[in-house]
CSV table of C-alpha atoms in Angstrom, one decimal:
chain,number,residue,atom,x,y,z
A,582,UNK,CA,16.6,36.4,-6.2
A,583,UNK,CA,18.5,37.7,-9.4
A,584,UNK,CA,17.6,37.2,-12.8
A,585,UNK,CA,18.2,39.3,-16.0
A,586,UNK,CA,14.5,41.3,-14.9
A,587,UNK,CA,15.2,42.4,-11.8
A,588,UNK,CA,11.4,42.2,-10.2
A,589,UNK,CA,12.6,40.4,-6.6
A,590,UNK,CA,10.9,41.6,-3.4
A,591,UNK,CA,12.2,40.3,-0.1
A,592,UNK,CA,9.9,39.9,2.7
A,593,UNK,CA,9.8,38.4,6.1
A,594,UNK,CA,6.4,36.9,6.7
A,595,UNK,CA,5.2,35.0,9.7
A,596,UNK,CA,3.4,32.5,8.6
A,597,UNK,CA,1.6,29.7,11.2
A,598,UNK,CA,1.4,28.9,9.2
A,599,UNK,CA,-19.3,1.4,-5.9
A,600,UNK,CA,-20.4,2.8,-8.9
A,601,UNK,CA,-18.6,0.7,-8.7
A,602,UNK,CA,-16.8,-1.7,-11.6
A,603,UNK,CA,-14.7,-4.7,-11.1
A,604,UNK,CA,-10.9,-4.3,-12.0
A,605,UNK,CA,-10.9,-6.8,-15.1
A,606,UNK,CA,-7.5,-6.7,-16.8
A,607,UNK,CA,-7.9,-5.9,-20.2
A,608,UNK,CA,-4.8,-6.2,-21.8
A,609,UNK,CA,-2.9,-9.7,-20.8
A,610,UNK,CA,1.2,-9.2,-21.0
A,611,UNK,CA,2.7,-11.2,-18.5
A,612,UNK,CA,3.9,-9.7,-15.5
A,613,UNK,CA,7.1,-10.8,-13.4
A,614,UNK,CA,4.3,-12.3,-10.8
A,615,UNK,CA,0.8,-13.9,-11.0
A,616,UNK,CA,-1.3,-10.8,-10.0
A,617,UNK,CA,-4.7,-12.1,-7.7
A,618,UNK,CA,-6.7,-9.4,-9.3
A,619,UNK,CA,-5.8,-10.4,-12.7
A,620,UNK,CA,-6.5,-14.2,-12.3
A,621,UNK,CA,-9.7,-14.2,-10.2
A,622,UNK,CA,-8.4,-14.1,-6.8
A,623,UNK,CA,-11.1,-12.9,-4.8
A,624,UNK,CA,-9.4,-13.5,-1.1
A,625,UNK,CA,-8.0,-10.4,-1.4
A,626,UNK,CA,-9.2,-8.6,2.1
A,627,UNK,CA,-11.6,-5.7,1.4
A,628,UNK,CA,-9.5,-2.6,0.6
A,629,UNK,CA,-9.9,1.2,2.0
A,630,UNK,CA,-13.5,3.6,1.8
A,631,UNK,CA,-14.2,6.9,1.9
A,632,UNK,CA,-16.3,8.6,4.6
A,633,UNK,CA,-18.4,11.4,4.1
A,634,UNK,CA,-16.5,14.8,3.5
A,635,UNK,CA,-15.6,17.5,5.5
A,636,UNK,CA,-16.2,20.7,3.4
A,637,UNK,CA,-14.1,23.9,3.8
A,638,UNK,CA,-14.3,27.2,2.1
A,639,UNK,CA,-11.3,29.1,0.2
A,640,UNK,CA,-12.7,31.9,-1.4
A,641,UNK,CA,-11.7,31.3,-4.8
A,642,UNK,CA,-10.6,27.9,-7.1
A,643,UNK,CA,-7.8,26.0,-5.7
A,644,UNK,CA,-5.4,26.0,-8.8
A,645,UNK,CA,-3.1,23.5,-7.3
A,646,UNK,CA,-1.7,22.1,-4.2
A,647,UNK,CA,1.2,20.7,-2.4
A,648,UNK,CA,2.4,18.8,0.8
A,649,UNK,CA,5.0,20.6,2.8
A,650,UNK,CA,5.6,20.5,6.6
A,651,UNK,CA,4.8,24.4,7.5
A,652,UNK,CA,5.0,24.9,11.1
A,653,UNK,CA,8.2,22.6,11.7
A,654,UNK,CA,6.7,19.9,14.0
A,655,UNK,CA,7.4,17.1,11.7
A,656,UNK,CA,3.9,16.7,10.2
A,657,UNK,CA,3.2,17.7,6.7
A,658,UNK,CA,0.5,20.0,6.1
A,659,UNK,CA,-1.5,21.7,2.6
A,660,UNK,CA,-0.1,24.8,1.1
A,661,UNK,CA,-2.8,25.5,-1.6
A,662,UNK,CA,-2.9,28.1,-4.7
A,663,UNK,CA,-5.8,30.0,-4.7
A,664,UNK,CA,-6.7,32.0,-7.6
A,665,UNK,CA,-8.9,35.4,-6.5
A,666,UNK,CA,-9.6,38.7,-8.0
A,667,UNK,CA,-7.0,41.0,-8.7
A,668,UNK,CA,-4.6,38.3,-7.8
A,669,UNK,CA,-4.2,35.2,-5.6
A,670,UNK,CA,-3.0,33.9,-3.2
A,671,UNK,CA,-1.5,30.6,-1.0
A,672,UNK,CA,-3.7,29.5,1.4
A,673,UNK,CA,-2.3,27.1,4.4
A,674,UNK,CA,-3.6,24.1,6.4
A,675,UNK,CA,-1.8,22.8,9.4
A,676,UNK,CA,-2.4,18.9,9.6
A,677,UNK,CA,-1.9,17.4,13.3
A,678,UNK,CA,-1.6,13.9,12.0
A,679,UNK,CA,-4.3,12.3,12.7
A,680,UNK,CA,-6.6,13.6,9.8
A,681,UNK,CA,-7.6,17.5,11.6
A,682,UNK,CA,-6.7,20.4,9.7
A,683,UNK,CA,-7.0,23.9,10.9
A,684,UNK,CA,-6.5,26.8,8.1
A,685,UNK,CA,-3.7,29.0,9.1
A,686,UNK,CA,-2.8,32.0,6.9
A,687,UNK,CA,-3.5,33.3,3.5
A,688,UNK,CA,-0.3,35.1,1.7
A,689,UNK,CA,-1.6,37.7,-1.0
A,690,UNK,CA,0.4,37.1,-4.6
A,691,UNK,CA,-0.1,40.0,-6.7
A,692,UNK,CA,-0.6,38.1,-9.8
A,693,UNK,CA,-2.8,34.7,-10.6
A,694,UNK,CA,-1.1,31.4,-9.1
A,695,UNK,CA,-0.7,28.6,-11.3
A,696,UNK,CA,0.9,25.8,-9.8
A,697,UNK,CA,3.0,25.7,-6.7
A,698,UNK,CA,5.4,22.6,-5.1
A,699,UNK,CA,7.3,21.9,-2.1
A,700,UNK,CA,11.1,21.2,-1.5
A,701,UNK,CA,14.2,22.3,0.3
A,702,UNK,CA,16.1,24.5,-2.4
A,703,UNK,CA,18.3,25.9,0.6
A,704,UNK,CA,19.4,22.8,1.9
A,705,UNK,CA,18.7,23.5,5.6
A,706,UNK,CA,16.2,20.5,6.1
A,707,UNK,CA,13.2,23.0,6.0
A,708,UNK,CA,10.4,22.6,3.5
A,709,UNK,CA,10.2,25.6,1.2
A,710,UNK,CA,7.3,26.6,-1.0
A,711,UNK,CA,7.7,27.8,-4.8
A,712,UNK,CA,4.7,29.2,-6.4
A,713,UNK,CA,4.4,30.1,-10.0
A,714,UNK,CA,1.9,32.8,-11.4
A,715,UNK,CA,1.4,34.6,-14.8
A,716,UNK,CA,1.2,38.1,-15.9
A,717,UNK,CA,3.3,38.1,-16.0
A,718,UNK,CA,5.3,35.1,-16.0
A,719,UNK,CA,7.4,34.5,-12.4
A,720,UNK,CA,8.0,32.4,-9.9
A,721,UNK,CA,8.0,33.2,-6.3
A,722,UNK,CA,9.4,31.6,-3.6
A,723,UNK,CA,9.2,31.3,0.4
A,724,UNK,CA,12.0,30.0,2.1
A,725,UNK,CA,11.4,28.3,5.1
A,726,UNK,CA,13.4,29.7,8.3
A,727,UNK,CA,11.2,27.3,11.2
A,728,UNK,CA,8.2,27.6,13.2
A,729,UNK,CA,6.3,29.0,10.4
A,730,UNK,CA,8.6,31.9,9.2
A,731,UNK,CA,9.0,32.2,5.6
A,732,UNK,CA,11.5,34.9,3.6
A,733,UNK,CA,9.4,35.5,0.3
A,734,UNK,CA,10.9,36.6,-3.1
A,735,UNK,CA,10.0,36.6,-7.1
A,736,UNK,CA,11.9,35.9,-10.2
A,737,UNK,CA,10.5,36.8,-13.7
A,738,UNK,CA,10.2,33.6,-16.0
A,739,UNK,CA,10.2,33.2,-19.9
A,740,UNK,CA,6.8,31.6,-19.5
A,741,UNK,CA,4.0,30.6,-17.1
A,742,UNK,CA,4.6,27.3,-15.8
A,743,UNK,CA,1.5,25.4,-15.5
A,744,UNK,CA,2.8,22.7,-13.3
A,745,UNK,CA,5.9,22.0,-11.6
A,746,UNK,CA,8.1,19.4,-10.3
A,747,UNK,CA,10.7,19.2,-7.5
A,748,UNK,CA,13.3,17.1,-8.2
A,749,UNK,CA,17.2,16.9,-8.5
A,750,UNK,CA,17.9,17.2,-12.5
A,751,UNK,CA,21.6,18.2,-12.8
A,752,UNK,CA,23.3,15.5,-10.6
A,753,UNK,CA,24.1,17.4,-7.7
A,754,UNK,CA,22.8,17.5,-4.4
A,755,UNK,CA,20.4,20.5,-4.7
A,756,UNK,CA,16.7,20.6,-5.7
A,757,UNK,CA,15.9,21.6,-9.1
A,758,UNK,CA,12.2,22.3,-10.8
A,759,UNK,CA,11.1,21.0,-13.7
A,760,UNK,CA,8.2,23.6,-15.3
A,761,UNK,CA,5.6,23.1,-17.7
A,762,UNK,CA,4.9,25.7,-20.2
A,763,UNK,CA,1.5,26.7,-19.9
A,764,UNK,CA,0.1,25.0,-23.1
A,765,UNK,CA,1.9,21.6,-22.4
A,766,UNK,CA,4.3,22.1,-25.6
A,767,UNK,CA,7.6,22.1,-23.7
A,768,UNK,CA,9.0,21.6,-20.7
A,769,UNK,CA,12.3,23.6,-18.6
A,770,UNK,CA,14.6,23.4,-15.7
A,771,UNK,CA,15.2,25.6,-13.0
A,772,UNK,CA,18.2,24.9,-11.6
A,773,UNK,CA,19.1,25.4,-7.9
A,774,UNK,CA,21.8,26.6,-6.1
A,775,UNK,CA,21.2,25.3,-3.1
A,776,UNK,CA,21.1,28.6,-1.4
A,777,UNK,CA,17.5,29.4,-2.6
A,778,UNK,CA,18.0,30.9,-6.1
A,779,UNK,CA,16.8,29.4,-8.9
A,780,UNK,CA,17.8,29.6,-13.0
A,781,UNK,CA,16.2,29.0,-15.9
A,782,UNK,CA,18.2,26.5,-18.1
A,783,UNK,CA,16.9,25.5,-21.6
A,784,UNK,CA,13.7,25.0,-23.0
A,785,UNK,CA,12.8,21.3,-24.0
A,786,UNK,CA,10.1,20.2,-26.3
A,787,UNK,CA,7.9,17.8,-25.5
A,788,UNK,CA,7.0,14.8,-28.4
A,789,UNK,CA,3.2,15.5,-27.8
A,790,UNK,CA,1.3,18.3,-25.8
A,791,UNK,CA,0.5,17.1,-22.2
A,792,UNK,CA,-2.0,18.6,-19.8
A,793,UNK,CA,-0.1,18.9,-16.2
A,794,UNK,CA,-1.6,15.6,-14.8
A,795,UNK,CA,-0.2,13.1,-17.5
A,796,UNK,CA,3.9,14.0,-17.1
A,797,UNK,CA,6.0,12.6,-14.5
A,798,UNK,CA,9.8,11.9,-13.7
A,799,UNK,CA,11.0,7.9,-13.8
A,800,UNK,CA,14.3,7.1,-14.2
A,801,UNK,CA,13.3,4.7,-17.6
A,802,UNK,CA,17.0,3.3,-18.6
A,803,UNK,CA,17.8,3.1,-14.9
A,804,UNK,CA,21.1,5.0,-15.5
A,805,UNK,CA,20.1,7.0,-12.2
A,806,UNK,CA,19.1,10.2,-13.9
A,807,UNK,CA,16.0,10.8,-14.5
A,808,UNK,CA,13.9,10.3,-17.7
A,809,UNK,CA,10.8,12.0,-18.9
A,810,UNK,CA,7.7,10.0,-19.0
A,811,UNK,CA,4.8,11.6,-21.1
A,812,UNK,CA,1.5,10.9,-21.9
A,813,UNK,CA,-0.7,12.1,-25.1
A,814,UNK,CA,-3.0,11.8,-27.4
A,815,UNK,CA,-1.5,11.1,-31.3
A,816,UNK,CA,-4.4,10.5,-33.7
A,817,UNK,CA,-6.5,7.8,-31.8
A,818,UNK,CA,-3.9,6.4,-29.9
A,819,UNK,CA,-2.8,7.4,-26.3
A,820,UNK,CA,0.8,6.7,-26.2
A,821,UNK,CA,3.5,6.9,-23.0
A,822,UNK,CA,6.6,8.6,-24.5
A,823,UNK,CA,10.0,8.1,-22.8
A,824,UNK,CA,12.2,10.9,-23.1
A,825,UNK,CA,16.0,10.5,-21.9
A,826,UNK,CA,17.5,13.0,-19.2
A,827,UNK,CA,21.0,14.0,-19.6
A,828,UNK,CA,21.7,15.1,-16.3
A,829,UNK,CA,21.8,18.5,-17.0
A,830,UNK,CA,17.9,19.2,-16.9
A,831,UNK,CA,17.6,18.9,-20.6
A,832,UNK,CA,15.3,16.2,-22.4
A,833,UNK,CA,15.5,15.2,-25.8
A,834,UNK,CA,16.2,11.6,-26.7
A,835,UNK,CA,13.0,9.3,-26.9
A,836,UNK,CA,13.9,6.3,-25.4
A,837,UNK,CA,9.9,4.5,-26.5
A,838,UNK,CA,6.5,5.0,-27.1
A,839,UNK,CA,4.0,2.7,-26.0
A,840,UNK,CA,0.5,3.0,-26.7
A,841,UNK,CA,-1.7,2.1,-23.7
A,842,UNK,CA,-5.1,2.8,-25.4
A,843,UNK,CA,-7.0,5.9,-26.3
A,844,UNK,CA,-8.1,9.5,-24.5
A,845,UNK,CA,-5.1,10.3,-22.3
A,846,UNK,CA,-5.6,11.3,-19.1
A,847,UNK,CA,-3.2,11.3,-16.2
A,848,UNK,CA,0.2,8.9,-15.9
A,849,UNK,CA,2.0,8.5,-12.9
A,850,UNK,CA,5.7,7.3,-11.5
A,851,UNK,CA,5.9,5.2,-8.7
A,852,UNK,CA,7.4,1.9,-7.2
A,853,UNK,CA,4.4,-0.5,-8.0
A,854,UNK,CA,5.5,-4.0,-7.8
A,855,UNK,CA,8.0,-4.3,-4.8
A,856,UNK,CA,11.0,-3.1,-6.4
A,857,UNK,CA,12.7,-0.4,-7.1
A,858,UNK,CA,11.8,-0.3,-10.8
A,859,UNK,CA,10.2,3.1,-11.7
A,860,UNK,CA,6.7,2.0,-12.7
A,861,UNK,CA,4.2,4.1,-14.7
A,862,UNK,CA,0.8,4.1,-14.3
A,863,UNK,CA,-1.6,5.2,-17.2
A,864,UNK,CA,-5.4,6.5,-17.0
A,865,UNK,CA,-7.0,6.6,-20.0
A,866,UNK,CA,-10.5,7.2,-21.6
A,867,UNK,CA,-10.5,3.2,-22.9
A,868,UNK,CA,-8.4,-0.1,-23.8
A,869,UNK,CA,-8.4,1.4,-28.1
A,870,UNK,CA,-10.0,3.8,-30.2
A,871,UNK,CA,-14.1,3.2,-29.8
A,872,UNK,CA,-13.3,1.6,-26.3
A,873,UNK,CA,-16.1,3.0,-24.1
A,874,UNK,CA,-14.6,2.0,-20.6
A,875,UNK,CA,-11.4,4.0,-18.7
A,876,UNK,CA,-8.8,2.1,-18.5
A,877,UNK,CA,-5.7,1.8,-15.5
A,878,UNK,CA,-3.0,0.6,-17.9
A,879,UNK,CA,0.0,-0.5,-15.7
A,880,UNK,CA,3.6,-0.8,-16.9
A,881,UNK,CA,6.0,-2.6,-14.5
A,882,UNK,CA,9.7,-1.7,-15.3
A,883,UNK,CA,11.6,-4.9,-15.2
A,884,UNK,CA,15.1,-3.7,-16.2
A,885,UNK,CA,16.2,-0.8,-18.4
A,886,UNK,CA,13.5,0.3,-21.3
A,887,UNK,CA,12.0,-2.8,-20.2
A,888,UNK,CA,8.1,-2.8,-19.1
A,889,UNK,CA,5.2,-5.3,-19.1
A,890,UNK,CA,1.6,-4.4,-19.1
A,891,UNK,CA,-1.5,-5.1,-17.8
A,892,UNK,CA,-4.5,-3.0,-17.7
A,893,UNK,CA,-8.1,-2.7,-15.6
A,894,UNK,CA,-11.5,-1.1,-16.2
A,895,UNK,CA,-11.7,1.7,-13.5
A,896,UNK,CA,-14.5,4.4,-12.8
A,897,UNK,CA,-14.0,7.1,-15.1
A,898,UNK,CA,-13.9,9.3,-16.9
A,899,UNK,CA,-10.9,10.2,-14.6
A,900,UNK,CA,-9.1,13.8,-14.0
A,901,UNK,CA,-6.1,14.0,-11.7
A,902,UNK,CA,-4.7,11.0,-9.3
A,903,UNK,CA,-2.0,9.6,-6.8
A,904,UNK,CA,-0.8,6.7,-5.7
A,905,UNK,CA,-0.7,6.6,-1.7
A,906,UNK,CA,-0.9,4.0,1.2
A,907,UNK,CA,-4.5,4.3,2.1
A,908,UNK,CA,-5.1,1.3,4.4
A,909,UNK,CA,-1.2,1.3,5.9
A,910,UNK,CA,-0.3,-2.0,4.6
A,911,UNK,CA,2.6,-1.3,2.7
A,912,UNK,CA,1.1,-1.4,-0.6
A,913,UNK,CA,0.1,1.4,-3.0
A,914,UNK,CA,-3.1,2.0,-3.9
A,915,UNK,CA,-5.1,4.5,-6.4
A,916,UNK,CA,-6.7,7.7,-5.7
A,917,UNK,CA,-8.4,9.7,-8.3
A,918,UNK,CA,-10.9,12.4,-8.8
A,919,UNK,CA,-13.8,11.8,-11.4
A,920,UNK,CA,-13.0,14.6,-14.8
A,921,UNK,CA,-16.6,15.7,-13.9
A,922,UNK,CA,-15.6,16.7,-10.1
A,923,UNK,CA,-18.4,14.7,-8.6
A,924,UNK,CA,-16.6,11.3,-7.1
A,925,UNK,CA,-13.3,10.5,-5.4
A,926,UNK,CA,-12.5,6.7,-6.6
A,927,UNK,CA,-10.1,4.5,-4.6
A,928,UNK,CA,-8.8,1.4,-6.3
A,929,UNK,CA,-6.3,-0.7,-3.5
A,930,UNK,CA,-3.1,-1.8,-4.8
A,931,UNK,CA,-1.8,-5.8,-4.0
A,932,UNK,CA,2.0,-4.7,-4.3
A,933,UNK,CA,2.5,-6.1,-7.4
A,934,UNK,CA,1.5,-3.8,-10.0
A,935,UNK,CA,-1.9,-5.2,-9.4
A,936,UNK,CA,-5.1,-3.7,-8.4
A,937,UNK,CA,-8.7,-4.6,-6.5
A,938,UNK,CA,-11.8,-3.5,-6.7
A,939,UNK,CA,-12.4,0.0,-6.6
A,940,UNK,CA,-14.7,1.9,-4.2
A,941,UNK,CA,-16.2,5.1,-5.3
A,942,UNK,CA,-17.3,8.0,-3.3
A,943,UNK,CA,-19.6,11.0,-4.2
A,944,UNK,CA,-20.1,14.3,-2.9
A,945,UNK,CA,-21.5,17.7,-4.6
A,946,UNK,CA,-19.1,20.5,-5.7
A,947,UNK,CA,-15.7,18.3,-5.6
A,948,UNK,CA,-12.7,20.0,-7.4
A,949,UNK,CA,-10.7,17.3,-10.5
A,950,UNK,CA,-7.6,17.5,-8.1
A,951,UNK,CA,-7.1,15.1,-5.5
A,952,UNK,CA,-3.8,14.4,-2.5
A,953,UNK,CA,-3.6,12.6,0.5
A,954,UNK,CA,-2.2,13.7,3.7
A,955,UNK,CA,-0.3,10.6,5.3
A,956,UNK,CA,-0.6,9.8,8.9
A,957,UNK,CA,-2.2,7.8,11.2
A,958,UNK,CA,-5.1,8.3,9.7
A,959,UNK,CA,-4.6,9.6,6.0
A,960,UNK,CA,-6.9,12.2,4.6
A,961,UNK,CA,-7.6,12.1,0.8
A,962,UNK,CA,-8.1,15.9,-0.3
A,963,UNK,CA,-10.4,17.3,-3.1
A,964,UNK,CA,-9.6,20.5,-5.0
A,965,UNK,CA,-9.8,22.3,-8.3
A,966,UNK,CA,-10.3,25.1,-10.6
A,967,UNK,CA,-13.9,23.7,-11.2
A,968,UNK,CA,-14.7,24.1,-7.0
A,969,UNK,CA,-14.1,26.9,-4.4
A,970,UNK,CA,-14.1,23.9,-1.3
A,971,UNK,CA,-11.7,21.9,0.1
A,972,UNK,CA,-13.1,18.4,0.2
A,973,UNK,CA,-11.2,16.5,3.4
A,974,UNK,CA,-12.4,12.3,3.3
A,975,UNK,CA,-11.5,10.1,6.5
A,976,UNK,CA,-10.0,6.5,5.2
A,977,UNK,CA,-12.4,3.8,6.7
A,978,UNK,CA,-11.7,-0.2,6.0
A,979,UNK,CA,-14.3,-1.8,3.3
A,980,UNK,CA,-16.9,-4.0,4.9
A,981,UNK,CA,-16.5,-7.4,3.4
């Protein structure tokens, strides 16, 4: 890959690669519809569980992790960062589909991983891997070539990302990244150019320093490109600042700021209430400042800059999360790891920005990270810098 640094190295690799607490709303805006689990409903069928883990060793803190199909058979599988001595390196799981992974590879990286994500940045319909690391500061990337071949090279960065995103930022048909500077002061683009190469473009500040977990994409203003969501901590208020996207992968603008209580936490972008609205959901330490219980503080987009909110106790305090189909039935629902890496919680979603019960499960030595491997039978996966394990649950039904 070029860059002004030249430090690229091509390679061809072949790789095979509860305690539970009721959902009480706390905060009462009205939402588009009546939502059971705000108004008492208690019909609602039980919701998905956790079964006992199935542990796996990686040698060293999973720094991050992404889902990326690996071996080319159509099922996505875990590509994980895996900080070691000396180094790092990214560790692979195939996943057949039905919940069984089988650890493939490991692919030394001479310097500590950070983050890493998956996308196609050569636009040949294979799922590549990018990986970012620090000292000093570079990206490298694999480019998939099918059935587990990857073509491996590094470009130097300004700084160490300490998250990335995959997403297209510039309004053309290529992947882009969106990086985190490792302090959570700014944010930059790497820009693709669809044959695998990626560029820095300019370095955007963010209105509050964010940990990785509590920044997302959403298109805000719906003017299909997309918008900078951002949660922090200002004084004793968390507060979700919307930052406007101008399509070239810069952020500036702040559309609003919305406080949604106090301690922020993690925020995340997804279609909640069965639209296409870009939703947001917030978790945070409580409802206001001296607020004891986490809150789930949901903001359904109803048109342009235009949310309503509702929020609900959860089990907390709460590290990272995702939103995923547990149970299959077409709805969302809310995975998240405890701060304190000892409980995976799982609080359904009704498909209308609304959520159930939640259903808690703990296990010994769990990492603050958490994704889930759809399928036939989705796996919820437990990782972190605080645990040297993979964690692997099973989705059972509830009993009522």
């Amino acid at each position: 890959m070029s860059a002004p640094r030249s430090v690229s190295r091509v390679l061809g690799l072949g790789l095979l690669l509860c305690d539970l607490l009721a959902c009480a709303p706390t905060i009462r805006t009205p939402l588009k519809q009546a939502l059971p689990s705000v108004t008492g409903d208690n019909t609602v069928a039980p919701g998905p569980c956790l079964g006992e883990p199935a542990r796996i060793d990686l040698g060293g803190p999973a720094v991050s992790g992404a889902l990326a199909d690996l071996d080319g058979d159509g099922v996505k599988d875990l590509a994980l960062a895996v900080a070691g001595p000396g180094g790092g390196a990214a560790v692979f799981f195939l996943h057949d589909g039905q919940g069984g992974l089988k650890q493939s590879m490991r692919v030394p990286i001479p310097q500590t991983p950070t983050a890493i994500a998956a996308g196609d940045f050569n636009n040949d319909g294979l799922d590549d891997l990018v990986i970012g690391a620090d000292d000093p500061p570079a990206l490298h990337v694999l480019l998939a070539r099918g059935r587990g071949e990857f073509i491996a090279g590094a470009t130097p960065l300004h700084s160490t990302p300490a998250a990335l995103w995959v997403a297209r930022l510039d309004g053309n048909d290529t992947a882009d990244l969106l990086a985190l500077d490792e302090g959570g002061k700014a944010v930059r683009a790497l820009l693709g150019d669809g044959h695998g190469e990626l560029t820095e473009g300019k370095r955007s500040g963010l209105p509050t320093a964010a940990q990785p977990a509590a920044l997302t994409l959403v298109d805000a203003d719906r003017d299909q490109i997309l918008d900078l969501a951002v949660l922090g901590d200002s004084r004793r208020d968390a507060a979700i600042t919307l930052v406007r996207g101008d399509g070239r992968g810069n952020f500036s603008q702040v559309l609003q700021r919305r406080v949604v209580g106090s301690g922020a936490r993690a925020l995340l972008g997804a279609p909640l209430a069965g639209d296409d609205g870009h939703d947001l959901v917030a978790l945070v330490d409580g409802a206001g400042p001296g607020a004891g219980s986490p809150v789930a503080a949901v903001l359904v987009n109803n048109g342009p800059v235009e949310y309503s909110a509702v929020g609900y106790f959860v089990p907390g305090p709460l590290g990272d999360a995702t939103l995923a189909d547990l149970d299959l039935d077409g709805d969302l629902d809310l995975v998240a790891a405890a701060a304190d890496g000892g409980a995976v919680h799982v609080v359904p979603g009704d498909g209308r920005g609304g959520f159930g019960p939640a259903q808690s499960r703990r296990a010994a030595g769990l990492g603050a990270s958490v994704v889930v491997l759809d399928g036939a039978r989705p796996t919820v996966l437990s990782f972190g810098p605080g645990s040297q394990q993979l964690h692997a649950f099973a989705v059972t039904r509830c009993s009522s």
